[in-house]
Coordinates of C-alpha atoms in Angstrom, one line a residue:
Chain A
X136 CA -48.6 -8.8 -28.0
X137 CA -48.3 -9.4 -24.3
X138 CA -45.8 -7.0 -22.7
X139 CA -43.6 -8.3 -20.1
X140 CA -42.2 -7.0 -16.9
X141 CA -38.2 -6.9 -16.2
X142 CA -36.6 -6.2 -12.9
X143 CA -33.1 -4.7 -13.6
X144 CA -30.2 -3.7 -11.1
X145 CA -28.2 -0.7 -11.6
X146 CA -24.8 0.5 -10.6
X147 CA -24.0 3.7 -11.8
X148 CA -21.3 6.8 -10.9
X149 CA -23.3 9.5 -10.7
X150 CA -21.3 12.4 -11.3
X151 CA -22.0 13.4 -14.9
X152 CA -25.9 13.1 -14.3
X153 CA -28.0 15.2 -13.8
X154 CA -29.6 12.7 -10.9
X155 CA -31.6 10.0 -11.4
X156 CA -35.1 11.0 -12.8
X157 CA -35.9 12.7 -16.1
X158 CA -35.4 16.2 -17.1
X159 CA -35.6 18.2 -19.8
X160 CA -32.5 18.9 -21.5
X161 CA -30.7 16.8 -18.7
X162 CA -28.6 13.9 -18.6
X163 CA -30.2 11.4 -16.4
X164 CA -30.3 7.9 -15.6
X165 CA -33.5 7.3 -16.3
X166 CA -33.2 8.7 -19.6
X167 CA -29.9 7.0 -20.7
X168 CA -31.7 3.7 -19.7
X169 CA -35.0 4.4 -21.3
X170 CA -33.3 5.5 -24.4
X171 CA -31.6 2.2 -24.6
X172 CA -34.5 0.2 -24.0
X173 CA -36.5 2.1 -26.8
X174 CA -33.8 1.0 -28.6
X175 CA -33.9 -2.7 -27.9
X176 CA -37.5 -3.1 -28.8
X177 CA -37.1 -1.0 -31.6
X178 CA -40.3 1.1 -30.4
X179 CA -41.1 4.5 -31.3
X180 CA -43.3 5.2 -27.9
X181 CA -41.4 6.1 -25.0
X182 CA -41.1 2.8 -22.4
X183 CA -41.0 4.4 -19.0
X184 CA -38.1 3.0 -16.2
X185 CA -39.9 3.1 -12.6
X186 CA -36.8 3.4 -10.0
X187 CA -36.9 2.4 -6.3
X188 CA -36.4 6.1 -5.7
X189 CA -35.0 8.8 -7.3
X190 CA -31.4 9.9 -6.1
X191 CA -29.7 13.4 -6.6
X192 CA -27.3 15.2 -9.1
X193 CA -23.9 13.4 -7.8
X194 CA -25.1 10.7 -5.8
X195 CA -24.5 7.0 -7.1
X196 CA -25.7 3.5 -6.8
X197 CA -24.4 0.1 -6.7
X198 CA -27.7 -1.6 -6.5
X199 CA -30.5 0.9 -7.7
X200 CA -33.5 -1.3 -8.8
X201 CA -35.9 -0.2 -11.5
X202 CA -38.8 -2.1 -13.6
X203 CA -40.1 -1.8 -17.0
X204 CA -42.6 -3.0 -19.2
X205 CA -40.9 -4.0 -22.4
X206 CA -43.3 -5.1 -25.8
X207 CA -41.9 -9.0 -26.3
X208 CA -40.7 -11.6 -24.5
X209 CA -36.5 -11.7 -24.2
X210 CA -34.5 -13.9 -22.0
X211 CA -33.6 -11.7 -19.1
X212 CA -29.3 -12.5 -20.0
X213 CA -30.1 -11.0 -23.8
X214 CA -31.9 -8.1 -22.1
X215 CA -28.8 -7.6 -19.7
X216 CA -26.1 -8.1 -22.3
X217 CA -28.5 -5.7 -24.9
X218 CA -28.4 -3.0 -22.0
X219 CA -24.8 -2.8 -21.4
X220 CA -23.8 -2.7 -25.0
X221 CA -26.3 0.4 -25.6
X222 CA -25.5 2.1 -22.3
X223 CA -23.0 4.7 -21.4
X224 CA -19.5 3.2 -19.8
X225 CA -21.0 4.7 -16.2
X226 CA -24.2 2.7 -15.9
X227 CA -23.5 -0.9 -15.6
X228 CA -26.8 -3.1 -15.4
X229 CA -25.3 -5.9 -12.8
X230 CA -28.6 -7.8 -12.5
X231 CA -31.5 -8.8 -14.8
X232 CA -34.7 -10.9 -14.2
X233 CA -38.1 -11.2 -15.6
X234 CA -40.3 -10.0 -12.8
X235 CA -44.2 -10.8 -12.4
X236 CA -46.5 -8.5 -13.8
X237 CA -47.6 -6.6 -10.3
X238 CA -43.9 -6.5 -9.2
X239 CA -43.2 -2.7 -8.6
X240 CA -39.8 -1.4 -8.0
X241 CA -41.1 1.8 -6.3
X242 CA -44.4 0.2 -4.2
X243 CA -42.4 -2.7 -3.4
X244 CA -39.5 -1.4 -1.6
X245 CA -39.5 -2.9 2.0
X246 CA -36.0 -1.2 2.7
X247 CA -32.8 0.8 1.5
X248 CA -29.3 0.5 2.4
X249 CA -26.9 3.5 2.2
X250 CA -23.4 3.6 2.1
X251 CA -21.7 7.0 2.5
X252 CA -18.0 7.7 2.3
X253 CA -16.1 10.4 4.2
X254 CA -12.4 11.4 3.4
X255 CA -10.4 13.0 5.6
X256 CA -7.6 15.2 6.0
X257 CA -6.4 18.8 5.1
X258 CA -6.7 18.2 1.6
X259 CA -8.9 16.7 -0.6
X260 CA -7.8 13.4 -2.8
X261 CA -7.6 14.2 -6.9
X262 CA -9.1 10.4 -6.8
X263 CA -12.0 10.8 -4.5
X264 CA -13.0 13.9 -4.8
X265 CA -15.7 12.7 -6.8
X266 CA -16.6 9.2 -4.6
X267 CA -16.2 10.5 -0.9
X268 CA -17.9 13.6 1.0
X269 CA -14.5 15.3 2.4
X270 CA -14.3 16.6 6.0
X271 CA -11.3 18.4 6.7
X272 CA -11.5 19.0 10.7
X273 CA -10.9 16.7 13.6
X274 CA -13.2 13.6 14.2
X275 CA -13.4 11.7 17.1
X276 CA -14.8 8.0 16.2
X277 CA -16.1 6.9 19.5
X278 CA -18.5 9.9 19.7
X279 CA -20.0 9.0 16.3
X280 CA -20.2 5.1 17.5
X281 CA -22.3 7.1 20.6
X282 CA -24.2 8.5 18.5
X283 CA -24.7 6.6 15.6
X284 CA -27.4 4.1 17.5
X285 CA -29.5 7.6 18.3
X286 CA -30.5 6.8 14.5
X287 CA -32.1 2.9 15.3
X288 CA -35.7 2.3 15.4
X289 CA -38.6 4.8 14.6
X290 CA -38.3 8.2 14.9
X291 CA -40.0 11.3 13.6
X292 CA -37.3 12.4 11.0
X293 CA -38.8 15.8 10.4
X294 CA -35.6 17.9 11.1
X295 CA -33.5 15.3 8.8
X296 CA -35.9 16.1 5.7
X297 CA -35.4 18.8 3.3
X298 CA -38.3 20.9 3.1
X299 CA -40.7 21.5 0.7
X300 CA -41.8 17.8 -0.4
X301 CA -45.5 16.5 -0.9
X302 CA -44.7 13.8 1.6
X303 CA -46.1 14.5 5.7
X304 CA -45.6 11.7 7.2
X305 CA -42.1 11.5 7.9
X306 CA -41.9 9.1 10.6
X307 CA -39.0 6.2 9.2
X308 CA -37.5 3.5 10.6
X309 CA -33.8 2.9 10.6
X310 CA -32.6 -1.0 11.5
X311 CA -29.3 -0.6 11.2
X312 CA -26.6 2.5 11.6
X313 CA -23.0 1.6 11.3
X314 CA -19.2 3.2 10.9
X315 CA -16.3 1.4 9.7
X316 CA -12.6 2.2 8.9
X317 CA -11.2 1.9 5.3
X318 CA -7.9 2.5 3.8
X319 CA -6.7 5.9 3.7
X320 CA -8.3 7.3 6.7
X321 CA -11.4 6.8 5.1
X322 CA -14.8 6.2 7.2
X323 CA -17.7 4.1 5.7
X324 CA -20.6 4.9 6.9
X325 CA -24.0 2.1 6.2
X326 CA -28.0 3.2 7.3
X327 CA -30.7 0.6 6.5
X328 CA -34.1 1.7 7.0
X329 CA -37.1 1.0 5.6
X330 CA -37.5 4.2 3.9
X331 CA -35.4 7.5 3.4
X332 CA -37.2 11.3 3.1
X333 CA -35.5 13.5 0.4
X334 CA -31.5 14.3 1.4
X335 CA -32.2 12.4 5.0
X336 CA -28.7 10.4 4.9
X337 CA -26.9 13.8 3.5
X338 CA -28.5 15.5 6.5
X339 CA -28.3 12.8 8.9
X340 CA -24.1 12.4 7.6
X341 CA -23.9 16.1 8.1
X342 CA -25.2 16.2 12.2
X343 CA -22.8 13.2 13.1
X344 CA -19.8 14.5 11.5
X345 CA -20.9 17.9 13.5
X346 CA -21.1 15.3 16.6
X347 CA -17.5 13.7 15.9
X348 CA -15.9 17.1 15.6
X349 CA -17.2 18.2 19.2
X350 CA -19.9 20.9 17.3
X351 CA -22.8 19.1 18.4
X352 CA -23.6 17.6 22.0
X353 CA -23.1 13.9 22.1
X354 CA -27.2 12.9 21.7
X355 CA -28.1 16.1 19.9
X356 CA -30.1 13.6 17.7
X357 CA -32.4 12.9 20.0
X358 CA -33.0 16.7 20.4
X359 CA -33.8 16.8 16.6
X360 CA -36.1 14.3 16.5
X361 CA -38.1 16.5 19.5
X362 CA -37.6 20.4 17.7
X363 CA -39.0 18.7 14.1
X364 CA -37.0 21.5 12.4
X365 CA -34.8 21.0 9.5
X366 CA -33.1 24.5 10.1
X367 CA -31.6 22.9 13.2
X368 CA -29.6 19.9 11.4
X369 CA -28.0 22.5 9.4
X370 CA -25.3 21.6 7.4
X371 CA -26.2 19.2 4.6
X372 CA -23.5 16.3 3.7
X373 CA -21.9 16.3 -0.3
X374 CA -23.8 14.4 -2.9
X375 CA -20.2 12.8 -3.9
X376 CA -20.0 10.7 -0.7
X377 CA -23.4 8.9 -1.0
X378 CA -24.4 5.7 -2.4
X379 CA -27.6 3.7 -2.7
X380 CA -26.0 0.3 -2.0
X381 CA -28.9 -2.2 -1.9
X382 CA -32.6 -2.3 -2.4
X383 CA -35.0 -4.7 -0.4
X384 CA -38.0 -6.6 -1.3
X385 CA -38.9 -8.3 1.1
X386 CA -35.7 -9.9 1.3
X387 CA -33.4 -7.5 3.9
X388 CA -32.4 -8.2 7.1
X389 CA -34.9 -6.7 9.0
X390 CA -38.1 -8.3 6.8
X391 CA -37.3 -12.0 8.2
X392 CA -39.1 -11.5 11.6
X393 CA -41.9 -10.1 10.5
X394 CA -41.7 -13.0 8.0
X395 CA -42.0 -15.3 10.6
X396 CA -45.4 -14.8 11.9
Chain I
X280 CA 15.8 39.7 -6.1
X281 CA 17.4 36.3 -5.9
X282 CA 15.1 33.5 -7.3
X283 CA 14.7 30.5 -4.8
X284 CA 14.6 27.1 -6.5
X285 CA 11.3 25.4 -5.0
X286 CA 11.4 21.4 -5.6
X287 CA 7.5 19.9 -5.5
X288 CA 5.7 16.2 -5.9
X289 CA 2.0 16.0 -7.4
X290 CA -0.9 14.1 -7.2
X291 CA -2.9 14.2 -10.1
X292 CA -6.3 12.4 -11.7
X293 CA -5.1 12.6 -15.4
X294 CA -9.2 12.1 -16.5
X295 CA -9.7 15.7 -17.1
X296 CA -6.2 16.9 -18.5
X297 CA -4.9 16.6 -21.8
X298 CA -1.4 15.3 -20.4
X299 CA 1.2 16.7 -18.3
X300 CA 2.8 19.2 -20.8
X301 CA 1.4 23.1 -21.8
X302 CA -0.2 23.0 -25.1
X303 CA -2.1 25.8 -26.9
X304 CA -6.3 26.0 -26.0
X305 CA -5.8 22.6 -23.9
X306 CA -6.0 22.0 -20.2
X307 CA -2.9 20.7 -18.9
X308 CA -1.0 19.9 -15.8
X309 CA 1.9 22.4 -16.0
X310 CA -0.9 24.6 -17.3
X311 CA -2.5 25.0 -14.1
X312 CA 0.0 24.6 -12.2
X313 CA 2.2 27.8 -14.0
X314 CA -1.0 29.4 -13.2
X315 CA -1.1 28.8 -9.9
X316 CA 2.6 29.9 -9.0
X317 CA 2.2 33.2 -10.9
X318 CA -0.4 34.1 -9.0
X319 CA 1.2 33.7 -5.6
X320 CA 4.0 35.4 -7.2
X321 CA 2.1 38.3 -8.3
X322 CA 3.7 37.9 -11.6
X323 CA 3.1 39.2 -14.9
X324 CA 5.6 37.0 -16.9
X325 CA 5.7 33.0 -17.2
X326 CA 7.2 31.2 -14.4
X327 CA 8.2 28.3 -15.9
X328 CA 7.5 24.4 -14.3
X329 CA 10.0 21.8 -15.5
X330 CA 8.2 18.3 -14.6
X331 CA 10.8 14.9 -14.3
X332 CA 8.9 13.6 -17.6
X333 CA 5.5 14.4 -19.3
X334 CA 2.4 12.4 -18.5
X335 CA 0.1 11.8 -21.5
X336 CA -3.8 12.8 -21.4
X337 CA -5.5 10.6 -19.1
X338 CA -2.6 9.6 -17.5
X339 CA -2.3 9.7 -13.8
X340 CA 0.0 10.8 -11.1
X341 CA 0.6 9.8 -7.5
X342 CA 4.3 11.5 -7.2
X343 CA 5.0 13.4 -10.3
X344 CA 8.0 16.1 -9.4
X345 CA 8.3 19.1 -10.8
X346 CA 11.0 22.4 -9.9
X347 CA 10.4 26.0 -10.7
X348 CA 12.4 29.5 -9.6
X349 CA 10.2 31.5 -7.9
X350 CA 10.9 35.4 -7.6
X351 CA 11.3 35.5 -4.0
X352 CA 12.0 33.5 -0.8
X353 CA 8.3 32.1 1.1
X354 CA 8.7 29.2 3.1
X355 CA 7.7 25.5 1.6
X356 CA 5.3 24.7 4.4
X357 CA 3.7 28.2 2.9
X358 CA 3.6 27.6 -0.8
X359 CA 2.4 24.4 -0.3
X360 CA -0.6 25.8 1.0
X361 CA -0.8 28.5 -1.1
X362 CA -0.4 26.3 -4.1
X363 CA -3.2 23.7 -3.3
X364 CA -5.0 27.1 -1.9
X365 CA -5.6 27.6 -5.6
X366 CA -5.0 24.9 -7.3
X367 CA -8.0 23.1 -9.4
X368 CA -9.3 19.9 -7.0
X369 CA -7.6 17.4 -10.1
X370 CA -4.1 18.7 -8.6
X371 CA -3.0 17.7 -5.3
X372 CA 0.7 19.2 -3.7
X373 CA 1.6 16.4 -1.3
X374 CA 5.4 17.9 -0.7
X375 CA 6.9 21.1 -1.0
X376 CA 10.7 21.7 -0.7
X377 CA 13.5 25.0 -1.2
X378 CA 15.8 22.9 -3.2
X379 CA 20.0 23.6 -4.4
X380 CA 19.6 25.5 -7.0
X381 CA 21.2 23.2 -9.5
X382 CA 18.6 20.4 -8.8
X383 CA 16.6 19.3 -12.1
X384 CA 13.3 17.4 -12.3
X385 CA 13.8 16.2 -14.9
X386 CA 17.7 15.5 -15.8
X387 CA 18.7 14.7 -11.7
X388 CA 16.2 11.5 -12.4
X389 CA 17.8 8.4 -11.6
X390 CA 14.4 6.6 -11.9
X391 CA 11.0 6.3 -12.0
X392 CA 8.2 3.5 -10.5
X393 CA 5.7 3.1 -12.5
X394 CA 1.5 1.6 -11.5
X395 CA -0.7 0.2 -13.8
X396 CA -4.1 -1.0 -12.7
X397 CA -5.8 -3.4 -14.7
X398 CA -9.2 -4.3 -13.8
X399 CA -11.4 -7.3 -15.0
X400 CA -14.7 -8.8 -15.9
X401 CA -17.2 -8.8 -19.2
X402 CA -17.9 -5.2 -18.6
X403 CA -16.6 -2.1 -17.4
X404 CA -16.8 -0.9 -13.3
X405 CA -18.5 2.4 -13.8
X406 CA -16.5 3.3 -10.9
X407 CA -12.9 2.9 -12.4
X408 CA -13.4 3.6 -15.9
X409 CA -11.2 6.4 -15.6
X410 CA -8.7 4.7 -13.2
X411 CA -7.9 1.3 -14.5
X412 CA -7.1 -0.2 -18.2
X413 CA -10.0 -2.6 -18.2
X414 CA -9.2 -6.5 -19.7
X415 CA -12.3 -8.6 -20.4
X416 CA -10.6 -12.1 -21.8
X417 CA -8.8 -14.4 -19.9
X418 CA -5.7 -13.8 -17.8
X419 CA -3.7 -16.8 -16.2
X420 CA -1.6 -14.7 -13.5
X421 CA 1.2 -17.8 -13.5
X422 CA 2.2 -16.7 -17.1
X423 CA 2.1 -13.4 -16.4
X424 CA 4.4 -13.8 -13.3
X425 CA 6.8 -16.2 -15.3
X426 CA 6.9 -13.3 -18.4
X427 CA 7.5 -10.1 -15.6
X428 CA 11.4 -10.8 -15.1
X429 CA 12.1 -11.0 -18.8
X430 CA 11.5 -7.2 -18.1
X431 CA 14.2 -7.5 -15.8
X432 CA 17.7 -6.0 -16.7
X433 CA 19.2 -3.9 -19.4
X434 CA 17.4 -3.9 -22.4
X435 CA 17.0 -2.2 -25.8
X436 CA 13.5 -1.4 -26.2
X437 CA 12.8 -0.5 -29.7
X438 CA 9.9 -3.0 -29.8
X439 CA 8.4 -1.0 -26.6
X440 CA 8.4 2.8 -27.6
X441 CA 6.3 4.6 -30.1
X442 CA 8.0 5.4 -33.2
X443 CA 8.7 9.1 -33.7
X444 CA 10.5 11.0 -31.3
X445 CA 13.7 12.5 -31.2
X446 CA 15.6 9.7 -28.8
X447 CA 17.8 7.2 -30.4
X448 CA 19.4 5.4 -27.6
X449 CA 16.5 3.2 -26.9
X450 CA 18.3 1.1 -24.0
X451 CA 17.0 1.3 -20.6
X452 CA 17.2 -0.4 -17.2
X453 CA 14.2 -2.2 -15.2
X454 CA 14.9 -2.9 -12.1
X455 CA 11.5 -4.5 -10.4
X456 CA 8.6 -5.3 -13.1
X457 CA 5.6 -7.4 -10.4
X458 CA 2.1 -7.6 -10.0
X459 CA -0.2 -8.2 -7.2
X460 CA -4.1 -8.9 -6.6
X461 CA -6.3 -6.5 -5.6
X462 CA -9.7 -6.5 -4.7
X463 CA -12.3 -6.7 -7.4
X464 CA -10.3 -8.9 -9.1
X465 CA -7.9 -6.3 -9.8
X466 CA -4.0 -6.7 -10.7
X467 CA -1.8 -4.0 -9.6
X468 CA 1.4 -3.8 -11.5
X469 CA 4.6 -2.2 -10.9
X470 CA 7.7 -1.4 -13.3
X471 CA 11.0 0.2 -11.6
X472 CA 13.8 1.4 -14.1
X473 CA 16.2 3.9 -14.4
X474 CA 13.9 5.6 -17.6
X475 CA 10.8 5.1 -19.6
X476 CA 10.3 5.5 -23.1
X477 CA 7.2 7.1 -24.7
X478 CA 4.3 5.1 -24.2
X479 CA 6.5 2.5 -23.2
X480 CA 4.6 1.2 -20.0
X481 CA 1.3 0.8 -21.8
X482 CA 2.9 -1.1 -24.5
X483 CA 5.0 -3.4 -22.2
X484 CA 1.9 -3.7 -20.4
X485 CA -0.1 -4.8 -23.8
X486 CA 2.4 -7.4 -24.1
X487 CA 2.0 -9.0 -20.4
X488 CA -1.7 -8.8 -20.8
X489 CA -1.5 -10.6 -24.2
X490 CA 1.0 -13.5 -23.0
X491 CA -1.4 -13.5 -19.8
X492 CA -3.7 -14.3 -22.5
X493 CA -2.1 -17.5 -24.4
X494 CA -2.1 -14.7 -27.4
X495 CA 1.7 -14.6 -27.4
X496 CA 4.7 -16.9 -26.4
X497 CA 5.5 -17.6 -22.6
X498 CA 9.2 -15.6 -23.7
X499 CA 7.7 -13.2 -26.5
X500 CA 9.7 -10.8 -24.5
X501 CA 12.7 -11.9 -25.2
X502 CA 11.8 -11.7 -29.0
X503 CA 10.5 -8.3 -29.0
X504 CA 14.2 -7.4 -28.0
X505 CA 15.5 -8.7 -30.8
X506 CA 13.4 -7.9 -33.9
X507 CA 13.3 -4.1 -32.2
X508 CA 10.0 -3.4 -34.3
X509 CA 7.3 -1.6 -32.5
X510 CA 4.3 -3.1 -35.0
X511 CA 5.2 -6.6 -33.3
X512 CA 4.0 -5.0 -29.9
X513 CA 0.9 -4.3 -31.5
X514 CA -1.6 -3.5 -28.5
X515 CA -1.1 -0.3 -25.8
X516 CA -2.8 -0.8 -23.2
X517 CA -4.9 2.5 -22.2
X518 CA -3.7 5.5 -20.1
X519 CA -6.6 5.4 -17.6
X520 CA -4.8 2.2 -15.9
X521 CA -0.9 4.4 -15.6
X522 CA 0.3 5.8 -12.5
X523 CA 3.2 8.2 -12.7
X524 CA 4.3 6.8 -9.3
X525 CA 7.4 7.5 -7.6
X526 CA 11.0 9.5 -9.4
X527 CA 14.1 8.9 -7.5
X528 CA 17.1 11.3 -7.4
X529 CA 19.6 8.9 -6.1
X530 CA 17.0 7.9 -3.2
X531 CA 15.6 4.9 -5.2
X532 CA 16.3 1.2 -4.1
X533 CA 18.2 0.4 -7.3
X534 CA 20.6 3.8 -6.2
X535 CA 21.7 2.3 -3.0
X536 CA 24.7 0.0 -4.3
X537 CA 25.8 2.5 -6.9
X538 CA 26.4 4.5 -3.9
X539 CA 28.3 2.2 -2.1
X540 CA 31.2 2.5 -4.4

């Protein structure tokens, strides 16, 4: 039997996993969706999800993509409606196709977009405490809207990387890096690049609220990118905050000009 | 020492508590919160919280009030703080007063404003699972807006309250019963009386979603009045969705012309 090759889309609240990729005696996401798709086919081997990327204990998505090889042939809206019926009430499956057979979710990836959300104030929200990184001291937004555009274009992001890592080449390139207001004195924070070290927007969040509170001089981040030391960034921003909004393939904003040649 | 009669208004995300009320081996609000006073009081016996109503498990709270005597004088800007200083991050103190020493949560009430937060779709947000009552059939908002003021007015609401219990008098007032759009195709509603019986929002709110649905009668309402038979209510909608709003103390809309007399 030919297999064939499904692109899904994931939105999931990561706080009761364990993160995205398997582990042992973990709950993760991987494992919740390869469990259901075992399922499906009724298979006894294992039928291994490739993600985009993994993301930490905490962290959540709205548009992770992953691909799998599954043993038959099933229109992609029964494999969509199968999924969410087997899956656990916080992993939704908002998007499935049937990809070609050399279309790679990981390998593919031309670009990422991250949200991540800060609350504010003295105390932390029952509500959010979960969906926001919470910063409790001052903030001034038109230093972070100074600083913010340090991020743009390609840099050596050695000091925004946690260490430890098999990956050396850490030069990235970020297209866009935005703020924006939201209700309850919230701030929504969005980074496109076309590729994101381990913790980078964590670390990255954590320098400019360090720059918005007056902690940091106003273009410390272009002292980072020079010193290459992750000791130097400090403080690393709260899992809870971050999400993996949208995964591009080709498709982003920042693939059309190239496109074009 | 003379005990001083503090006067306090929670926030809480009712996911993680088994309701409002102390119960044996369980997590509750009062639980943590008796906790948490007799530890800034340094005492060894109870110091009891009376709350304006109880809350059931999953049910959540933007402005529950409860009172307690503490064993001496600290000023409320100060127990604030110390309360959310060790309170669990589920709990939230957004107001701290001294109050008379007569004042009751619970028996001063002269009403409480109700939320309920319904959202929609085939499936499940991951995201508010534990924060809205989630409706996947149809919903024509006109019906539901011509049902709402049948609500309205002094009613007995036998059909609306789950059987057991020890009150009789099942008459009560609602003053405002509305709903509004949200984003994500969410409806917001919002019930204003002068008391709520138990359960009574969520089955009220079973109802609305029901006519909303073409299941029942445009005035089925009106009927449920009459037959005062709790089976005919059938559905309750789920606690995730209720928000313990608002309690009044003669500061509530509906108080005003009362108070003109």
């Amino acid at each position: 039997m030919k297999v064939v090759r499904y692109k899904a889309t994931l939105a999931y609240d990561g706080t009761k996993f364990a993160g995205f990729q398997v582990q042992r005696q973990q709950r993760t996401v991987q494992g919740v969706v390869e469990k259901a798709i075992k399922t499906i086919a009724k298979s006894k081997q294992r039928i291994p999800v490739n993600g985009s990327g993994r993301t930490d204990s905490g962290v959540h998505a709205l548009g992770q993509v992953i691909h799998f090889d599954f043993p038959f042939s099933l229109p992609a809206a029964a494999m969509l409606k199968a999924l969410n019926s087997l899956l656990p009430l916080d992993v939704l499956v908002t998007d499935c196709q049937i990809a070609p057979p050399n279309f790679h979710a990981r390998y593919d990836t031309t670009g990422k977009q991250y949200l991540y959300r800060v609350s504010q104030g003295r105390y932390t929200d029952p509500f959010r405490r979960f969906y926001t990184g919470h910063w409790r001291y001052g903030l001034d937004l038109a230093r972070i809207k100074l600083a913010l555009p340090d991020f743009i274009g390609q840099h050596d992001f050695s000091s925004f990387a946690a260490s430890g890592g098999s990956i050396t080449n850490k030069v990235r390139t970020i297209f866009t890096a935005s703020v924006s207001e939201a209700a309850n004195h919230e701030l929504v924070f969005q980074f496109y690049g076309d590729g994101f070290l381990y913790n980078m927007v964590r670390i990255m969040m954590g320098v400019v609220l360090e720059i918005g509170n007056g902690r940091r001089p106003q273009h410390d981040i272009l002292r980072l990118y020079q010193v290459r030391d992750r000791t130097q960034a400090r403080y690393t921003a709260p899992a809870s905050g971050l999400y993996l909004q949208k995964v591009y393939y080709g498709d982003g904003p920042a693939d059309k000009s190239s496109k074009s040649d």
